[in-house]
Amino acid sequence: MAERPYTVLSCCMSLDGYLDDSSERRLVLSSEQDLDRVDGLRASCDAILVGAGTVRSDNPRLLVRNRFRIDQRVAAGRPAMPTKVTVTALAKLDPEAAFFTAGESERLVYCSTDTEAEAGEALGSVATIIGCHAPVQMERLVEDLHCRGVRRLLVEGGGSVLTQFLAAGLADELQLAVAPFFIGDFAAPRFVGDGRYPWTSGGRARLAETRVLGDVVLLRYALSDRFEDGR
Ligand SMILES: NC(=O)c1ccc[n+]([C@@H]2O[C@H](COP(=O)([O-])OP(=O)(O)OC[C@H]3O[C@@H](n4cnc5c(N)ncnc54)[C@H](OP(=O)(O)O)[C@@H]3O)[C@@H](O)[C@H]2O)c1
């Protein structure tokens, strides 16, 4: 494989392993302190990736909120905001979504070649469209991001995208926050789905850090030998 960015996966799950409930409304699992951790993580990265499912259901802005962190990025000669990245097969995304309209960030949409023309028509004025063989292989996606100058990538979900990164061994670090309540709804999206993961009972991931963030606990795992302990 060609070079890929250092990749951090980050999400917050319930005690029973769900990322959300199955209702229409957006569910906040994180504490204020945990949201600040995510903000710091965003500020440290060149790009933030979420799946199209998350763009549709959560309408996230994917911006750095803290002014000091933004100023620090600019002072270091970096863009004020990380690049926003999403991946879709269907290319059914609203150009008015906050992903496309909030902030001045560069925006990239990876889609399959069979929906590339459709995506270009709907989203070409608000994002750069990159067509790939279907389904988009995350290995190719991260190689392409590296070619575009992304050296540190944050993957914020949802479950489908996290599953693919973990199963493909494309993550260097997992920051998993655990919220102190249950969802208890089989129809809700889980942290990950079925898959053959590189970490098993005989080959365990290394727990690098635990941190209490209000009523949320952060579990930080080193998933590759590129893990950067200091951050
Ligand atoms: N708690 C947290 O920290 C957190 C963080 C993020 C998200 N979430 C939750 O996660 C849920 C969404 O998760 P999800 O698993 O349903 O969706 P997701 O992972 O956000 O996105 C899945 C969608 O991404 C596209 N996609 C994924 N892999 C692809 C590939 N290889 N090639 C082409 N397209 C691909 C497809 O889009 P198309 O359907 O457009 O083809 C697919 O339907 C939401 O409920 C959200 O609230 C929670």
mmCIF file of N, CA and C in Angstrom, residues 62-155:
data_model
loop_
_atom_site.group_PDB
_atom_site.id
_atom_site.type_symbol
_atom_site.label_atom_id
_atom_site.label_comp_id
_atom_site.label_asym_id
_atom_site.label_seq_id
_atom_site.Cartn_x
_atom_site.Cartn_y
_atom_site.Cartn_z
ATOM 1 N N LEU A 62 -18.759 20.024 11.453
ATOM 2 C CA LEU A 62 -17.376 19.544 11.344
ATOM 3 C C LEU A 62 -16.371 20.698 11.316
ATOM 4 N N LEU A 63 -16.580 21.642 12.243
ATOM 5 C CA LEU A 63 -15.678 22.795 12.358
ATOM 6 C C LEU A 63 -14.962 22.751 13.703
ATOM 7 N N VAL A 64 -13.838 23.450 13.796
ATOM 8 C CA VAL A 64 -13.192 23.686 15.093
ATOM 9 C C VAL A 64 -13.930 24.865 15.718
ATOM 10 N N ARG A 65 -14.306 24.712 16.997
ATOM 11 C CA ARG A 65 -15.101 25.778 17.633
ATOM 12 C C ARG A 65 -14.235 26.794 18.375
ATOM 13 N N ASN A 66 -13.165 26.296 19.004
ATOM 14 C CA ASN A 66 -12.371 27.133 19.914
ATOM 15 C C ASN A 66 -11.495 28.114 19.124
ATOM 16 N N ARG A 67 -11.683 29.423 19.390
ATOM 17 C CA ARG A 67 -10.978 30.478 18.639
ATOM 18 C C ARG A 67 -9.474 30.354 18.764
ATOM 19 N N PHE A 68 -8.990 30.059 19.985
ATOM 20 C CA PHE A 68 -7.556 29.934 20.224
ATOM 21 C C PHE A 68 -6.963 28.832 19.348
ATOM 22 N N ARG A 69 -7.668 27.720 19.253
ATOM 23 C CA ARG A 69 -7.167 26.600 18.428
ATOM 24 C C ARG A 69 -7.147 26.981 16.948
ATOM 25 N N ILE A 70 -8.156 27.732 16.528
ATOM 26 C CA ILE A 70 -8.191 28.175 15.122
ATOM 27 C C ILE A 70 -6.994 29.098 14.861
ATOM 28 N N ASP A 71 -6.771 30.046 15.779
ATOM 29 C CA ASP A 71 -5.657 30.989 15.622
ATOM 30 C C ASP A 71 -4.323 30.252 15.591
ATOM 31 N N GLN A 72 -4.210 29.230 16.428
ATOM 32 C CA GLN A 72 -2.965 28.444 16.456
ATOM 33 C C GLN A 72 -2.718 27.760 15.109
ATOM 34 N N ARG A 73 -3.784 27.240 14.506
ATOM 35 C CA ARG A 73 -3.644 26.594 13.194
ATOM 36 C C ARG A 73 -3.151 27.609 12.164
ATOM 37 N N VAL A 74 -3.801 28.782 12.169
ATOM 38 C CA VAL A 74 -3.455 29.814 11.180
ATOM 39 C C VAL A 74 -2.014 30.276 11.392
ATOM 40 N N ALA A 75 -1.642 30.470 12.677
ATOM 41 C CA ALA A 75 -0.275 30.921 12.987
ATOM 42 C C ALA A 75 0.756 29.894 12.503
ATOM 43 N N ALA A 76 0.366 28.633 12.476
ATOM 44 C CA ALA A 76 1.282 27.572 12.022
ATOM 45 C C ALA A 76 1.260 27.415 10.498
ATOM 46 N N GLY A 77 0.519 28.313 9.821
ATOM 47 C CA GLY A 77 0.480 28.279 8.355
ATOM 48 C C GLY A 77 -0.473 27.232 7.801
ATOM 49 N N ARG A 78 -1.397 26.750 8.655
ATOM 50 C CA ARG A 78 -2.356 25.740 8.195
ATOM 51 C C ARG A 78 -3.684 26.418 7.904
ATOM 52 N N PRO A 79 -4.571 25.775 7.121
ATOM 53 C CA PRO A 79 -5.900 26.348 6.917
ATOM 54 C C PRO A 79 -6.614 26.478 8.260
ATOM 55 N N ALA A 80 -7.490 27.471 8.389
ATOM 56 C CA ALA A 80 -8.190 27.682 9.658
ATOM 57 C C ALA A 80 -8.975 26.448 10.075
ATOM 58 N N MET A 81 -9.535 25.765 9.107
ATOM 59 C CA MET A 81 -10.366 24.577 9.388
ATOM 60 C C MET A 81 -9.835 23.365 8.635
ATOM 61 N N PRO A 82 -9.986 22.178 9.246
ATOM 62 C CA PRO A 82 -9.624 20.962 8.515
ATOM 63 C C PRO A 82 -10.540 20.752 7.306
ATOM 64 N N THR A 83 -10.045 20.045 6.329
ATOM 65 C CA THR A 83 -10.861 19.660 5.171
ATOM 66 C C THR A 83 -11.956 18.702 5.627
ATOM 67 N N LYS A 84 -13.164 18.870 5.077
ATOM 68 C CA LYS A 84 -14.252 17.928 5.388
ATOM 69 C C LYS A 84 -14.315 16.892 4.267
ATOM 70 N N VAL A 85 -14.477 15.637 4.670
ATOM 71 C CA VAL A 85 -14.497 14.547 3.689
ATOM 72 C C VAL A 85 -15.701 13.658 3.972
ATOM 73 N N THR A 86 -16.413 13.262 2.917
ATOM 74 C CA THR A 86 -17.444 12.240 3.092
ATOM 75 C C THR A 86 -17.366 11.221 1.968
ATOM 76 N N VAL A 87 -18.036 10.106 2.179
ATOM 77 C CA VAL A 87 -18.037 9.021 1.195
ATOM 78 C C VAL A 87 -19.472 8.562 1.011
ATOM 79 N N THR A 88 -19.835 8.320 -0.256
ATOM 80 C CA THR A 88 -21.207 7.931 -0.566
ATOM 81 C C THR A 88 -21.228 7.049 -1.807
ATOM 82 N N ALA A 89 -22.158 6.110 -1.844
ATOM 83 C CA ALA A 89 -22.379 5.350 -3.076
ATOM 84 C C ALA A 89 -23.526 5.993 -3.846
ATOM 85 N N LEU A 90 -24.581 6.358 -3.140
ATOM 86 C CA LEU A 90 -25.799 6.869 -3.777
ATOM 87 C C LEU A 90 -25.699 8.321 -4.211
ATOM 88 N N ALA A 91 -24.829 9.088 -3.554
ATOM 89 C CA ALA A 91 -24.661 10.527 -3.834
ATOM 90 C C ALA A 91 -25.941 11.311 -3.609
ATOM 91 N N LYS A 92 -26.749 10.859 -2.666
ATOM 92 C CA LYS A 92 -27.989 11.599 -2.334
ATOM 93 C C LYS A 92 -27.708 12.472 -1.113
ATOM 94 N N LEU A 93 -27.061 13.579 -1.349
ATOM 95 C CA LEU A 93 -26.709 14.502 -0.264
ATOM 96 C C LEU A 93 -27.245 15.886 -0.609
ATOM 97 N N ASP A 94 -27.661 16.593 0.439
ATOM 98 C CA ASP A 94 -28.266 17.909 0.261
ATOM 99 C C ASP A 94 -27.156 18.972 0.205
ATOM 100 N N PRO A 95 -27.054 19.717 -0.885
ATOM 101 C CA PRO A 95 -26.012 20.744 -0.957
ATOM 102 C C PRO A 95 -26.172 21.836 0.096
ATOM 103 N N GLU A 96 -27.357 21.899 0.722
ATOM 104 C CA GLU A 96 -27.598 22.874 1.795
ATOM 105 C C GLU A 96 -27.186 22.329 3.165
ATOM 106 N N ALA A 97 -26.748 21.074 3.229
ATOM 107 C CA ALA A 97 -26.343 20.494 4.516
ATOM 108 C C ALA A 97 -25.169 21.285 5.082
ATOM 109 N N ALA A 98 -25.074 21.304 6.419
ATOM 110 C CA ALA A 98 -24.002 22.071 7.073
ATOM 111 C C ALA A 98 -22.621 21.585 6.644
ATOM 112 N N PHE A 99 -22.505 20.315 6.281
ATOM 113 C CA PHE A 99 -21.236 19.798 5.781
ATOM 114 C C PHE A 99 -20.725 20.679 4.636
ATOM 115 N N PHE A 100 -21.641 21.148 3.783
ATOM 116 C CA PHE A 100 -21.254 21.929 2.602
ATOM 117 C C PHE A 100 -21.299 23.435 2.837
ATOM 118 N N THR A 101 -22.106 23.868 3.794
ATOM 119 C CA THR A 101 -22.344 25.313 3.903
ATOM 120 C C THR A 101 -21.673 25.969 5.107
ATOM 121 N N ALA A 102 -21.364 25.196 6.158
ATOM 122 C CA ALA A 102 -20.791 25.816 7.362
ATOM 123 C C ALA A 102 -19.291 25.987 7.207
ATOM 124 N N GLY A 103 -18.805 27.209 7.436
ATOM 125 C CA GLY A 103 -17.363 27.465 7.415
ATOM 126 C C GLY A 103 -16.797 27.515 6.013
ATOM 127 N N GLU A 104 -15.477 27.779 5.975
ATOM 128 C CA GLU A 104 -14.790 27.959 4.687
ATOM 129 C C GLU A 104 -13.961 26.735 4.316
ATOM 130 N N SER A 105 -14.187 25.617 5.001
ATOM 131 C CA SER A 105 -13.349 24.431 4.800
ATOM 132 C C SER A 105 -13.401 23.919 3.360
ATOM 133 N N GLU A 106 -12.295 23.315 2.944
ATOM 134 C CA GLU A 106 -12.326 22.554 1.688
ATOM 135 C C GLU A 106 -13.224 21.338 1.910
ATOM 136 N N ARG A 107 -13.958 20.891 0.873
ATOM 137 C CA ARG A 107 -14.878 19.762 1.029
ATOM 138 C C ARG A 107 -14.655 18.750 -0.098
ATOM 139 N N LEU A 108 -14.518 17.501 0.300
ATOM 140 C CA LEU A 108 -14.291 16.432 -0.661
ATOM 141 C C LEU A 108 -15.393 15.383 -0.526
ATOM 142 N N VAL A 109 -15.928 14.946 -1.671
ATOM 143 C CA VAL A 109 -16.932 13.878 -1.674
ATOM 144 C C VAL A 109 -16.393 12.731 -2.526
ATOM 145 N N TYR A 110 -16.150 11.582 -1.888
ATOM 146 C CA TYR A 110 -15.754 10.378 -2.619
ATOM 147 C C TYR A 110 -17.024 9.595 -2.921
ATOM 148 N N CYS A 111 -17.233 9.292 -4.202
ATOM 149 C CA CYS A 111 -18.433 8.537 -4.577
ATOM 150 C C CYS A 111 -18.036 7.469 -5.589
ATOM 151 N N SER A 112 -18.984 6.602 -5.943
ATOM 152 C CA SER A 112 -18.658 5.590 -6.951
ATOM 153 C C SER A 112 -18.776 6.204 -8.338
ATOM 154 N N THR A 113 -18.041 5.624 -9.279
ATOM 155 C CA THR A 113 -17.992 6.221 -10.623
ATOM 156 C C THR A 113 -19.382 6.265 -11.259
ATOM 157 N N ASP A 114 -20.267 5.295 -10.906
ATOM 158 C CA ASP A 114 -21.596 5.305 -11.526
ATOM 159 C C ASP A 114 -22.488 6.436 -11.014
ATOM 160 N N THR A 115 -22.137 7.071 -9.893
ATOM 161 C CA THR A 115 -22.956 8.225 -9.445
ATOM 162 C C THR A 115 -22.157 9.533 -9.522
ATOM 163 N N GLU A 116 -20.974 9.453 -10.141
ATOM 164 C CA GLU A 116 -20.092 10.632 -10.163
ATOM 165 C C GLU A 116 -20.751 11.815 -10.899
ATOM 166 N N ALA A 117 -21.414 11.512 -12.039
ATOM 167 C CA ALA A 117 -22.023 12.600 -12.824
ATOM 168 C C ALA A 117 -23.153 13.244 -12.019
ATOM 169 N N GLU A 118 -23.968 12.378 -11.402
ATOM 170 C CA GLU A 118 -25.087 12.862 -10.572
ATOM 171 C C GLU A 118 -24.558 13.710 -9.400
ATOM 172 N N ALA A 119 -23.488 13.203 -8.771
ATOM 173 C CA ALA A 119 -22.903 13.929 -7.631
ATOM 174 C C ALA A 119 -22.364 15.271 -8.101
ATOM 175 N N GLY A 120 -21.729 15.273 -9.273
ATOM 176 C CA GLY A 120 -21.164 16.514 -9.812
ATOM 177 C C GLY A 120 -22.243 17.553 -10.050
ATOM 178 N N GLU A 121 -23.368 17.075 -10.580
ATOM 179 C CA GLU A 121 -24.472 17.992 -10.871
ATOM 180 C C GLU A 121 -25.043 18.597 -9.583
ATOM 181 N N ALA A 122 -25.245 17.727 -8.572
ATOM 182 C CA ALA A 122 -25.886 18.198 -7.333
ATOM 183 C C ALA A 122 -24.919 18.940 -6.413
ATOM 184 N N LEU A 123 -23.654 18.493 -6.395
ATOM 185 C CA LEU A 123 -22.741 18.975 -5.349
ATOM 186 C C LEU A 123 -21.473 19.636 -5.891
ATOM 187 N N GLY A 124 -21.337 19.640 -7.215
ATOM 188 C CA GLY A 124 -20.096 20.126 -7.825
ATOM 189 C C GLY A 124 -19.763 21.571 -7.491
ATOM 190 N N SER A 125 -20.780 22.378 -7.173
ATOM 191 C CA SER A 125 -20.505 23.785 -6.856
ATOM 192 C C SER A 125 -20.093 23.969 -5.397
ATOM 193 N N VAL A 126 -20.305 22.936 -4.559
ATOM 194 C CA VAL A 126 -20.000 23.094 -3.130
ATOM 195 C C VAL A 126 -18.916 22.132 -2.643
ATOM 196 N N ALA A 127 -18.434 21.256 -3.530
ATOM 197 C CA ALA A 127 -17.421 20.286 -3.099
ATOM 198 C C ALA A 127 -16.650 19.775 -4.310
ATOM 199 N N THR A 128 -15.501 19.191 -4.033
ATOM 200 C CA THR A 128 -14.756 18.481 -5.079
ATOM 201 C C THR A 128 -15.236 17.028 -5.080
ATOM 202 N N ILE A 129 -15.622 16.546 -6.245
ATOM 203 C CA ILE A 129 -16.167 15.183 -6.357
ATOM 204 C C ILE A 129 -15.065 14.262 -6.886
ATOM 205 N N ILE A 130 -14.880 13.137 -6.209
ATOM 206 C CA ILE A 130 -13.843 12.188 -6.624
ATOM 207 C C ILE A 130 -14.507 10.825 -6.853
ATOM 208 N N GLY A 131 -14.537 10.393 -8.086
ATOM 209 C CA GLY A 131 -15.168 9.117 -8.431
ATOM 210 C C GLY A 131 -14.203 7.951 -8.215
ATOM 211 N N CYS A 132 -14.709 6.864 -7.634
ATOM 212 C CA CYS A 132 -13.892 5.671 -7.360
ATOM 213 C C CYS A 132 -14.700 4.440 -7.748
ATOM 214 N N HIS A 133 -13.995 3.298 -7.959
ATOM 215 C CA HIS A 133 -14.710 2.047 -8.204
ATOM 216 C C HIS A 133 -15.592 1.727 -7.004
ATOM 217 N N ALA A 134 -16.807 1.207 -7.275
ATOM 218 C CA ALA A 134 -17.744 0.900 -6.184
ATOM 219 C C ALA A 134 -17.500 -0.511 -5.638
ATOM 220 N N PRO A 135 -17.686 -0.723 -4.306
ATOM 221 C CA PRO A 135 -17.781 0.331 -3.306
ATOM 222 C C PRO A 135 -16.429 1.003 -3.119
ATOM 223 N N VAL A 136 -16.446 2.233 -2.693
ATOM 224 C CA VAL A 136 -15.191 2.959 -2.489
ATOM 225 C C VAL A 136 -14.337 2.177 -1.480
ATOM 226 N N GLN A 137 -13.107 1.874 -1.864
ATOM 227 C CA GLN A 137 -12.192 1.185 -0.948
ATOM 228 C C GLN A 137 -11.534 2.233 -0.055
ATOM 229 N N MET A 138 -11.629 2.038 1.250
ATOM 230 C CA MET A 138 -11.042 3.025 2.164
ATOM 231 C C MET A 138 -9.520 3.120 1.982
ATOM 232 N N GLU A 139 -8.878 2.016 1.568
ATOM 233 C CA GLU A 139 -7.426 2.061 1.308
ATOM 234 C C GLU A 139 -7.116 3.097 0.226
ATOM 235 N N ARG A 140 -7.929 3.070 -0.856
ATOM 236 C CA ARG A 140 -7.693 4.003 -1.969
ATOM 237 C C ARG A 140 -8.013 5.427 -1.518
ATOM 238 N N LEU A 141 -9.089 5.549 -0.744
ATOM 239 C CA LEU A 141 -9.518 6.879 -0.279
ATOM 240 C C LEU A 141 -8.408 7.529 0.551
ATOM 241 N N VAL A 142 -7.819 6.767 1.476
ATOM 242 C CA VAL A 142 -6.807 7.397 2.343
ATOM 243 C C VAL A 142 -5.506 7.658 1.573
ATOM 244 N N GLU A 143 -5.212 6.795 0.604
ATOM 245 C CA GLU A 143 -4.034 7.073 -0.244
ATOM 246 C C GLU A 143 -4.236 8.373 -1.009
ATOM 247 N N ASP A 144 -5.458 8.557 -1.521
ATOM 248 C CA ASP A 144 -5.743 9.781 -2.271
ATOM 249 C C ASP A 144 -5.667 11.005 -1.350
ATOM 250 N N LEU A 145 -6.178 10.860 -0.122
ATOM 251 C CA LEU A 145 -6.085 11.986 0.821
ATOM 252 C C LEU A 145 -4.620 12.326 1.087
ATOM 253 N N HIS A 146 -3.788 11.292 1.211
ATOM 254 C CA HIS A 146 -2.365 11.541 1.452
ATOM 255 C C HIS A 146 -1.768 12.312 0.273
ATOM 256 N N CYS A 147 -2.144 11.916 -0.938
ATOM 257 C CA CYS A 147 -1.647 12.634 -2.140
ATOM 258 C C CYS A 147 -2.092 14.094 -2.131
ATOM 259 N N ARG A 148 -3.233 14.369 -1.505
ATOM 260 C CA ARG A 148 -3.743 15.749 -1.427
ATOM 261 C C ARG A 148 -3.174 16.508 -0.235
ATOM 262 N N GLY A 149 -2.223 15.910 0.457
ATOM 263 C CA GLY A 149 -1.527 16.624 1.531
ATOM 264 C C GLY A 149 -2.046 16.336 2.930
ATOM 265 N N VAL A 150 -3.023 15.432 3.056
ATOM 266 C CA VAL A 150 -3.559 15.110 4.390
ATOM 267 C C VAL A 150 -2.582 14.154 5.080
ATOM 268 N N ARG A 151 -2.039 14.603 6.199
ATOM 269 C CA ARG A 151 -1.078 13.789 6.958
ATOM 270 C C ARG A 151 -1.681 13.252 8.241
ATOM 271 N N ARG A 152 -2.736 13.911 8.715
ATOM 272 C CA ARG A 152 -3.410 13.476 9.943
ATOM 273 C C ARG A 152 -4.918 13.540 9.687
ATOM 274 N N LEU A 153 -5.551 12.366 9.777
ATOM 275 C CA LEU A 153 -6.972 12.231 9.437
ATOM 276 C C LEU A 153 -7.762 11.826 10.678
ATOM 277 N N LEU A 154 -8.890 12.487 10.878
ATOM 278 C CA LEU A 154 -9.802 12.128 11.956
ATOM 279 C C LEU A 154 -11.052 11.511 11.333
ATOM 280 N N VAL A 155 -11.403 10.307 11.759
ATOM 281 C CA VAL A 155 -12.619 9.643 11.277
ATOM 282 C C VAL A 155 -13.618 9.645 12.422
#
